[in-house]
Short mmCIF file of C-alpha atoms and ligand atoms in Angstrom, two decimals:
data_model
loop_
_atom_site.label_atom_id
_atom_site.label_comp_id
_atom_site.label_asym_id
_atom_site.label_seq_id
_atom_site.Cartn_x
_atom_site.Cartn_y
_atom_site.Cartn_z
CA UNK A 1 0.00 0.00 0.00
CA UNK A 2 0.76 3.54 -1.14
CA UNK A 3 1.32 5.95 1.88
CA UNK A 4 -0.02 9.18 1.69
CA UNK A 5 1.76 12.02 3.27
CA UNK A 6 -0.68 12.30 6.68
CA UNK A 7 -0.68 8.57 6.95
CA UNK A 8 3.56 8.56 6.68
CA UNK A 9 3.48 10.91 9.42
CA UNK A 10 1.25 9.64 11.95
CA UNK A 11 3.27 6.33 11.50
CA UNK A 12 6.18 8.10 12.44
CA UNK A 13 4.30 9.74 15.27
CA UNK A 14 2.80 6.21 16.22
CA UNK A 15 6.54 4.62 15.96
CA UNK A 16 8.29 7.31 17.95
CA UNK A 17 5.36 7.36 21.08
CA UNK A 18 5.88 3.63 21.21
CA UNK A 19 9.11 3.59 21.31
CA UNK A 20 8.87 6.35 23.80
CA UNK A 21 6.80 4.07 25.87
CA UNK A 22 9.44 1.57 25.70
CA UNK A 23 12.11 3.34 26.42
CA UNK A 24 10.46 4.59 29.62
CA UNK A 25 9.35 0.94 30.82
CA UNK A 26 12.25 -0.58 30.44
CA UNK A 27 14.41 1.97 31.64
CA UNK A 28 13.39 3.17 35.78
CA UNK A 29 15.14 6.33 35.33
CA UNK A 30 13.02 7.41 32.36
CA UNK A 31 10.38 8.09 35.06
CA UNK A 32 9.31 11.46 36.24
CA UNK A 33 11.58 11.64 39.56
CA UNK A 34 10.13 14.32 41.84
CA UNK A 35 13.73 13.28 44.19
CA UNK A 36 15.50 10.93 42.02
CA UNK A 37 16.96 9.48 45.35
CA UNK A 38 14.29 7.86 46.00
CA UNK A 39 12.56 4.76 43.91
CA UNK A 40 8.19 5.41 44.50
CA UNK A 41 7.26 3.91 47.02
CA UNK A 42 10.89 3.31 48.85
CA UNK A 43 10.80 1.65 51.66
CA UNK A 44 14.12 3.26 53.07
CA UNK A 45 12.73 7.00 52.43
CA UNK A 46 12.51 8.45 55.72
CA UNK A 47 9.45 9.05 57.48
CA UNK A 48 7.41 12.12 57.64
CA UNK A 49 8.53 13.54 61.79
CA UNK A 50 5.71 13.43 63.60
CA UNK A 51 4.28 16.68 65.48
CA UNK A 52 1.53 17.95 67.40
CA UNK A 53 -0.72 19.82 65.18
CA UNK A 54 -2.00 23.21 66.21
CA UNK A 55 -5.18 23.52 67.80
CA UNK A 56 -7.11 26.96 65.98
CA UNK A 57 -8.17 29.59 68.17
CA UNK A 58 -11.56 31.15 68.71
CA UNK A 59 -12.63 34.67 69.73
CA UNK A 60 -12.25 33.90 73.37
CA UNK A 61 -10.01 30.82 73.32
CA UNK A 62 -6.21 31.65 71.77
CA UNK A 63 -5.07 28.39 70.01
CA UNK A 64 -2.07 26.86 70.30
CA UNK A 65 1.23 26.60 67.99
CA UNK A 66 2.05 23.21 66.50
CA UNK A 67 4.87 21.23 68.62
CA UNK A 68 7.41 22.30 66.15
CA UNK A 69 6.68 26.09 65.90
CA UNK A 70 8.74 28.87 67.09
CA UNK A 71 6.53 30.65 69.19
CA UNK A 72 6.63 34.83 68.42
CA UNK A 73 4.06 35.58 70.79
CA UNK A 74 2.38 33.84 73.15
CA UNK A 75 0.16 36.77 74.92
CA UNK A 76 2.96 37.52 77.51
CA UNK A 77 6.34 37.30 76.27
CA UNK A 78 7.68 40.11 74.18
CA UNK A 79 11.26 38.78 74.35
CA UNK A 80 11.40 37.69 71.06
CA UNK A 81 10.63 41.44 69.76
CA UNK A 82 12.71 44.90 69.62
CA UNK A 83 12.37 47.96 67.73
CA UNK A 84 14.12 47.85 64.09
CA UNK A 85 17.66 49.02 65.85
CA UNK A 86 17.26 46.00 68.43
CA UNK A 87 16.18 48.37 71.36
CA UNK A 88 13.58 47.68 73.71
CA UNK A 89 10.18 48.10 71.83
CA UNK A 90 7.23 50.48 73.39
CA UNK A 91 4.37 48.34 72.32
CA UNK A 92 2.18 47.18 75.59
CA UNK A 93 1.35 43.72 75.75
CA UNK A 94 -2.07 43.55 77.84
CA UNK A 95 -5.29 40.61 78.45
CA UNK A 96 -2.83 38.40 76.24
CA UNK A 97 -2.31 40.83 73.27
CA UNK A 98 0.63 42.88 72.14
CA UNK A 99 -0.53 46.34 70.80
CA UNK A 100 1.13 48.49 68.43
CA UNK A 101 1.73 52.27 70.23
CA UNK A 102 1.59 55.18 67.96
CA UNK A 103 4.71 56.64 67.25
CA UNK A 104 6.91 53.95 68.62
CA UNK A 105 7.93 52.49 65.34
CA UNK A 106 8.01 48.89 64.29
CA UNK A 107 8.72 46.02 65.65
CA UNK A 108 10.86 42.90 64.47
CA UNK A 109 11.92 39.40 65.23
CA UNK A 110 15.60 39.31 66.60
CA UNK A 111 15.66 36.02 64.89
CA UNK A 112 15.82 35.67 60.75
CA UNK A 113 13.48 33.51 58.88
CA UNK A 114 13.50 32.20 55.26
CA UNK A 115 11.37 30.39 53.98
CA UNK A 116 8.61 29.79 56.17
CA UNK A 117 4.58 29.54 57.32
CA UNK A 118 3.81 31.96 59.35
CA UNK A 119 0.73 32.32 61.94
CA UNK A 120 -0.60 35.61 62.71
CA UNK A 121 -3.86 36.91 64.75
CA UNK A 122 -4.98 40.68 65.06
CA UNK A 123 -7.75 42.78 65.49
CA UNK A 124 -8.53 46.17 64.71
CA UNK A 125 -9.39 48.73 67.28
CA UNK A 126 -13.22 49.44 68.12
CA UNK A 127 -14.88 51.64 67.36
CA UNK A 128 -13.36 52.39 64.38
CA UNK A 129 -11.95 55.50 64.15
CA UNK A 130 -10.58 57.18 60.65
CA UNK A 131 -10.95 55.69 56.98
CA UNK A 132 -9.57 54.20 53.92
CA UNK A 133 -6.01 53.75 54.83
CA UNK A 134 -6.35 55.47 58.35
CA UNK A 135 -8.17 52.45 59.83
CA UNK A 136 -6.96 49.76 61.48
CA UNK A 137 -3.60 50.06 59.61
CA UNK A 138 -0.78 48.03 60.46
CA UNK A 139 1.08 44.98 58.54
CA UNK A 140 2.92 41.99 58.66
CA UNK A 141 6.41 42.18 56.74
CA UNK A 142 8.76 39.37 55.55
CA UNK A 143 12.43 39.93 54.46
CA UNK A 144 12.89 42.91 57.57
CA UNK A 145 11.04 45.89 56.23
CA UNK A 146 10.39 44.76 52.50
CA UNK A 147 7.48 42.83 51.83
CA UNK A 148 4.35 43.89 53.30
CA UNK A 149 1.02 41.88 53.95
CA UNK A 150 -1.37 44.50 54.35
CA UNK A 151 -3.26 44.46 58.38
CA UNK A 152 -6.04 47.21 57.29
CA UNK A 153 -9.59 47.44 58.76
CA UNK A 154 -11.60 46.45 55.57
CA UNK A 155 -14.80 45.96 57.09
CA UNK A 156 -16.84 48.37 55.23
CA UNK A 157 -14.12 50.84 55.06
CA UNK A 158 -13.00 51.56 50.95
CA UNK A 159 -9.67 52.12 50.26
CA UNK A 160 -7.70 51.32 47.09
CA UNK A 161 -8.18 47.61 46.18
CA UNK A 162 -4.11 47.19 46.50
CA UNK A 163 -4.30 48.26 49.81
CA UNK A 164 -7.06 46.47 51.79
CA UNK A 165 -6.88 43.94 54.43
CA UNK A 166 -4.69 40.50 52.73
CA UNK A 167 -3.42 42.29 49.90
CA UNK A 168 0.37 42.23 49.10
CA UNK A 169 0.67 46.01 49.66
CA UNK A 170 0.61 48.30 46.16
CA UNK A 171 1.20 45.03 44.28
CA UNK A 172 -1.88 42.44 44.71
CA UNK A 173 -5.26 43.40 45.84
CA UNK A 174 -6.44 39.84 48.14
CA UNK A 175 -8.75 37.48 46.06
CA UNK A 176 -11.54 38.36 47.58
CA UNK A 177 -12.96 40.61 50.96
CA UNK A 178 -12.80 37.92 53.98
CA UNK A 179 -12.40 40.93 57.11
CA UNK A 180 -14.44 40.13 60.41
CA UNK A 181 -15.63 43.12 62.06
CA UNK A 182 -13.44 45.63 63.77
CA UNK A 183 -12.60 44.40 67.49
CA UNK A 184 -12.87 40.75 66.38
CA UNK A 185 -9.96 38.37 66.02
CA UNK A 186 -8.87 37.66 62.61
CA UNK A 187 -6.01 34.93 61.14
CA UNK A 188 -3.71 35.76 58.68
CA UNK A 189 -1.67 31.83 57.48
CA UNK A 190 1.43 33.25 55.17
CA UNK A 191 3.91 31.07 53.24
CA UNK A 192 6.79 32.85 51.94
CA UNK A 193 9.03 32.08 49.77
CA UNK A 194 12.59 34.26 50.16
CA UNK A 195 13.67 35.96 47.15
CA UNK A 196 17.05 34.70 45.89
CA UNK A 197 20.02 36.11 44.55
CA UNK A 198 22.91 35.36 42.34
CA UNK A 199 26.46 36.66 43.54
CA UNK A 200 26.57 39.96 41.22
CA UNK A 201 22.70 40.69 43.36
CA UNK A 202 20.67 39.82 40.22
CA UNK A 203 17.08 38.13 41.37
CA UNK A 204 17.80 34.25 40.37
CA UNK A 205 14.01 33.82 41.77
CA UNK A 206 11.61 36.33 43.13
CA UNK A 207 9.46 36.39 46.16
CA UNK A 208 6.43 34.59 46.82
CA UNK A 209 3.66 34.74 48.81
CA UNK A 210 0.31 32.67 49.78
CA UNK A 211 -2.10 33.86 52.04
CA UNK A 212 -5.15 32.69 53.97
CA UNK A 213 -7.30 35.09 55.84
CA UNK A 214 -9.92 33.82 58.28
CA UNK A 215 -8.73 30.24 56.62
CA UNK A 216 -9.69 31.66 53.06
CA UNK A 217 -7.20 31.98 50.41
CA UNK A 218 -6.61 35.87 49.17
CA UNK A 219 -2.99 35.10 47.66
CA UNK A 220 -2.51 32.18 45.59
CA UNK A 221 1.80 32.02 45.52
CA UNK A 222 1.99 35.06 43.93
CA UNK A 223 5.41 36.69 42.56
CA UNK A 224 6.48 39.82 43.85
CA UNK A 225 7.78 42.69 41.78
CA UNK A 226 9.96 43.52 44.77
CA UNK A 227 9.65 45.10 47.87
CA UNK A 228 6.43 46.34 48.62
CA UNK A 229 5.82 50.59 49.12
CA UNK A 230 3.42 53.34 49.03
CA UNK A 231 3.57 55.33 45.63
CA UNK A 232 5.13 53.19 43.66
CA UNK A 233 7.04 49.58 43.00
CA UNK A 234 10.79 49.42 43.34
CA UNK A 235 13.20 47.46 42.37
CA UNK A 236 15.21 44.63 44.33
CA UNK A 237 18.04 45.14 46.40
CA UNK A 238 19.85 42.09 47.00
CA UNK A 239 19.51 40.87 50.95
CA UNK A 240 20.04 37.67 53.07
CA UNK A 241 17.47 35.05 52.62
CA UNK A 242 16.85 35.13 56.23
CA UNK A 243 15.70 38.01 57.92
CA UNK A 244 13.54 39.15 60.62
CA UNK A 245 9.89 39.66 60.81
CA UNK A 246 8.54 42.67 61.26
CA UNK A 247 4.92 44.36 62.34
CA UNK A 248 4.33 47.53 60.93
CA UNK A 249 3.50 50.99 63.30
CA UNK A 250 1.05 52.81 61.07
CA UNK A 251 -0.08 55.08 64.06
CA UNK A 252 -3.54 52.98 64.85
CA UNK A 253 -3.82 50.50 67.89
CA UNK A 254 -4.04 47.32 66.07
CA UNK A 255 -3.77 44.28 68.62
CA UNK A 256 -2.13 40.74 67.93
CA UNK A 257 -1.82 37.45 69.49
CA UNK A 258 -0.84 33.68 69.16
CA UNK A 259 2.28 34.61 66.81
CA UNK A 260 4.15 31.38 65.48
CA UNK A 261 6.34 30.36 62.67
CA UNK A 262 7.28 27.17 61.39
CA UNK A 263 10.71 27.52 58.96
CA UNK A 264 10.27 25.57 55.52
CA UNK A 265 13.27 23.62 53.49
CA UNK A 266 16.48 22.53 54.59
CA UNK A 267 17.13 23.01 58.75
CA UNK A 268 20.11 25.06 59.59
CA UNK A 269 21.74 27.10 62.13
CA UNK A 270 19.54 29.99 64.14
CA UNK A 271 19.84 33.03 62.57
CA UNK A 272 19.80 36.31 64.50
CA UNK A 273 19.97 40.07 63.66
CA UNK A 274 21.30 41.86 66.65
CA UNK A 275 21.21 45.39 67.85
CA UNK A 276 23.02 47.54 66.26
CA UNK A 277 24.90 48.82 69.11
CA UNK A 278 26.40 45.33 70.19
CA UNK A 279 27.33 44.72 66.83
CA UNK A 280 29.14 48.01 66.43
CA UNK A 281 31.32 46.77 68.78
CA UNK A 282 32.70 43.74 67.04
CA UNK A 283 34.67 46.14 63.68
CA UNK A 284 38.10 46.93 63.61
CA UNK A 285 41.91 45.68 63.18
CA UNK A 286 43.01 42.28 64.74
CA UNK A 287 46.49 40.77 64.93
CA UNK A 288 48.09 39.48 61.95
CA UNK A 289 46.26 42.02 59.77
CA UNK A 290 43.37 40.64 59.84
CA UNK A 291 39.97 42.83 59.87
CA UNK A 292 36.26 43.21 61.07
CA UNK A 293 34.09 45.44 59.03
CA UNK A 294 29.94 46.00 59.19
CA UNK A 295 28.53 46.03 55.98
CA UNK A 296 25.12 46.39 55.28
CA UNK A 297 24.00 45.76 59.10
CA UNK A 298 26.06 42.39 58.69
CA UNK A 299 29.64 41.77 59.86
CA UNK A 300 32.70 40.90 57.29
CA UNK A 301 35.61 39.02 58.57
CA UNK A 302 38.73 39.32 56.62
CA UNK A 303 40.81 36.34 57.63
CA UNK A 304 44.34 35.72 55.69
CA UNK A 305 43.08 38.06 52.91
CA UNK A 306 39.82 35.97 52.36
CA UNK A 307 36.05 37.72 53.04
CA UNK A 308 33.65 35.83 54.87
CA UNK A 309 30.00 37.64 55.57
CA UNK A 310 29.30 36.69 59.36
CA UNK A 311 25.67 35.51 60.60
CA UNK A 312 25.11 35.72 64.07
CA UNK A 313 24.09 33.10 66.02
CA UNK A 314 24.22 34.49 69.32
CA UNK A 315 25.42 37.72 70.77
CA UNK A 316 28.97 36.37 70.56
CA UNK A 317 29.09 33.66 68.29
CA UNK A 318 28.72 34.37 64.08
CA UNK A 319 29.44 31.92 61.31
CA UNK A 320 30.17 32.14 57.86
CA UNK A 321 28.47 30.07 54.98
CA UNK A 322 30.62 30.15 52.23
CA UNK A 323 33.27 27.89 54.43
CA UNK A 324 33.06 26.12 57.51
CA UNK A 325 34.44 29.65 59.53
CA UNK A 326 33.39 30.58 63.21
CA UNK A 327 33.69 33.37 65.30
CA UNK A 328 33.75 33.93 68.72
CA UNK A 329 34.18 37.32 70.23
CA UNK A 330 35.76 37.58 73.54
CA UNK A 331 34.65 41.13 75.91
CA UNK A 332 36.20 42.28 79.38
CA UNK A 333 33.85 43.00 81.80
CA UNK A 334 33.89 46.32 80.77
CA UNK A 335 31.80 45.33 77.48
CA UNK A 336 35.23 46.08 75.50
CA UNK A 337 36.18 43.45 72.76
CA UNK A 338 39.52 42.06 73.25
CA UNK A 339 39.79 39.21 70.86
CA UNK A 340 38.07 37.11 68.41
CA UNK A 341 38.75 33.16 67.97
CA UNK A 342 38.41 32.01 64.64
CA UNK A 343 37.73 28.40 64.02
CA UNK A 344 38.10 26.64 60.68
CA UNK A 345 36.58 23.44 60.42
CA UNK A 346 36.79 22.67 63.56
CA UNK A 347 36.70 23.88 67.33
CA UNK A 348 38.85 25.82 68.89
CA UNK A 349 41.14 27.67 66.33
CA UNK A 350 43.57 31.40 66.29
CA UNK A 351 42.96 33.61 68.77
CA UNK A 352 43.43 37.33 67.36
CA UNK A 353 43.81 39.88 69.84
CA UNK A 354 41.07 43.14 68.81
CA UNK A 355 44.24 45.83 67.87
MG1 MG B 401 0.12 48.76 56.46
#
């Protein structure tokens, strides 16, 4: 038989999905891996860790975390909190709430996050008292200052669609209106997703966020542009993927409680940004000419001519990433640094007297 040209080519088509077929069942690897170290169904993959879920909250009953949250808030403790600059912060805790004081600024985590779900419950003050954006104004930010989910008092209160309760401020109004009334507790649920960066600062992958408020979704992973702002939408400026989390001060009492976070991906070291002035005491010449600098909030070592950006994980103690390189600064009693011990792959390591 005579082929014609559309029968030639769906014999090809025919020939190559078969053989396609083939290939894939007799080869395992020609299988859609989502981690190729594992075979479906492995018996050696490790189990999921198991956890005590959280139990939700009501009006009149705060919930509890999950067993494997770190707890923000948990009505009384405001120890995991300070202003931006690491001071004290004014905001009153009171009946189980924090509460955001006009004037005193915001507030922040000491400790950095990534990648993480993050719990949140407010309430707007009552009676509401201003409009638009002067009601009930506050916000929850990821990456420090830069990306803002907008706390507003939406309950029959119109303000620009990009700027109501739930949306990801000037860049995505929320899905739809879910506000309770002014004076009631509300939930925000946030997944973020860091932004990340290549080495010349270049966004490899952008922000993301998801949202859930009053358990229904008004951000479905969305990409940000950058950081979030008022008049307009900027650009990114490269930053470490963990940072702190921060509650905005937008002059209006808005209240929260039950504040947890639960860190997504791979675990790692604790991650904290101190206050500025006990890290302004760490820069400066040590022996051998070897150097502390602060750059960017964040200290630099300079150790036999290499750089290494320090994280902090305590007050004293900062590691690199780049190589296994760990600090620990030594104070009299005065407060003065005197030295700094530098560890390379293992304990111990130089001591370098501060010059
Ligand atoms: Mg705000």
């Amino acid at each position: 038989m005579k082929m014609n040209g559309s029968m030639a080519s769906s014999a090809v088509v025919s020939t190559l999905v078969m053989f396609g077929w083939l290939a894939s069942s007799l080869s395992s690897t020609g299988w859609a891996q989502p981690d190729p170290d594992w075979l479906p169904h492995d018996r050696n993959r490790p189990q999921p860790t198991v956890i005590e879920p959280a139990t939700p909250s009501t009006q009149e009953q705060v919930g509890k975390a999950p067993s494997d949250a770190t707890v923000l808030f948990d009505g009384k403790d405001l120890s995991p909190w300070a202003s931006m600059d690491g001071t004290p912060t004014q905001w009153i805790v009171k009946d189980g709430y924090m509460e955001c004081v006009k004037g005193s600024g915001y507030i922040r985590t000491l400790q950095n996050f990534g990648d993480c779900q993050l719990h949140v419950e407010w309430a707007a003050p009552v009676p509401p008292v201003g409009n638009s954006q002067g009601r009930g104004n506050s916000g929850v930010f990821l990456g420090l200052d830069r990306y803002e989910v907008q706390v507003l008092d939406s309950y029959n209160n119109k303000t620009y669609a990009d700027g109501s309760a739930g949306s990801v401020y000037c860049q995505y109004p929320p899905l739809v209106n879910a506000s309770r009334k002014p004076g009631e507790w509300q939930v925000y649920d946030i997944i973020y997703t860091a932004p990340r960066f290549q080495a010349d600062g270049k966004v490899a992958s952008p922000a993301r966020l998801t949202v859930f408020h009053n358990g229904v979704l008004v951000q479905n992973n969305v990409e940000l542009t950058g950081p979030t702002g008022w008049l307009g939408r900027f650009p990114y400026q490269m930053h470490p993927e963990k940072q702190p989390i921060s509650l905005q001060d937008h002059g209006n009492p808005v209240r929260y409680r039950n504040l947890w976070v639960r860190e997504l991906g791979k675990p790692g070291k604790k991650e904290f940004t101190l206050a500025d002035a006990l890290l302004d005491r760490y820069p400066g010449a040590y022996e051998r000419g070897n150097e502390v600098t602060k750059e960017n909030g964040q200290l630099v070592l300079k150790f036999n001519g290499v750089r290494f950006v320090l994280f902090a994980e305590s007050p004293t103690h900062f590691f690199a990433k780049s190589t296994d390189v760990q600090c620990e600064f030594k104070s009299n009693s005065e407060g003065k640094v005197e030295s700094v011990t530098v560890g390379v792959g293992e304990d111990g390591g130089q001591v370098l007297k501060k010059k």
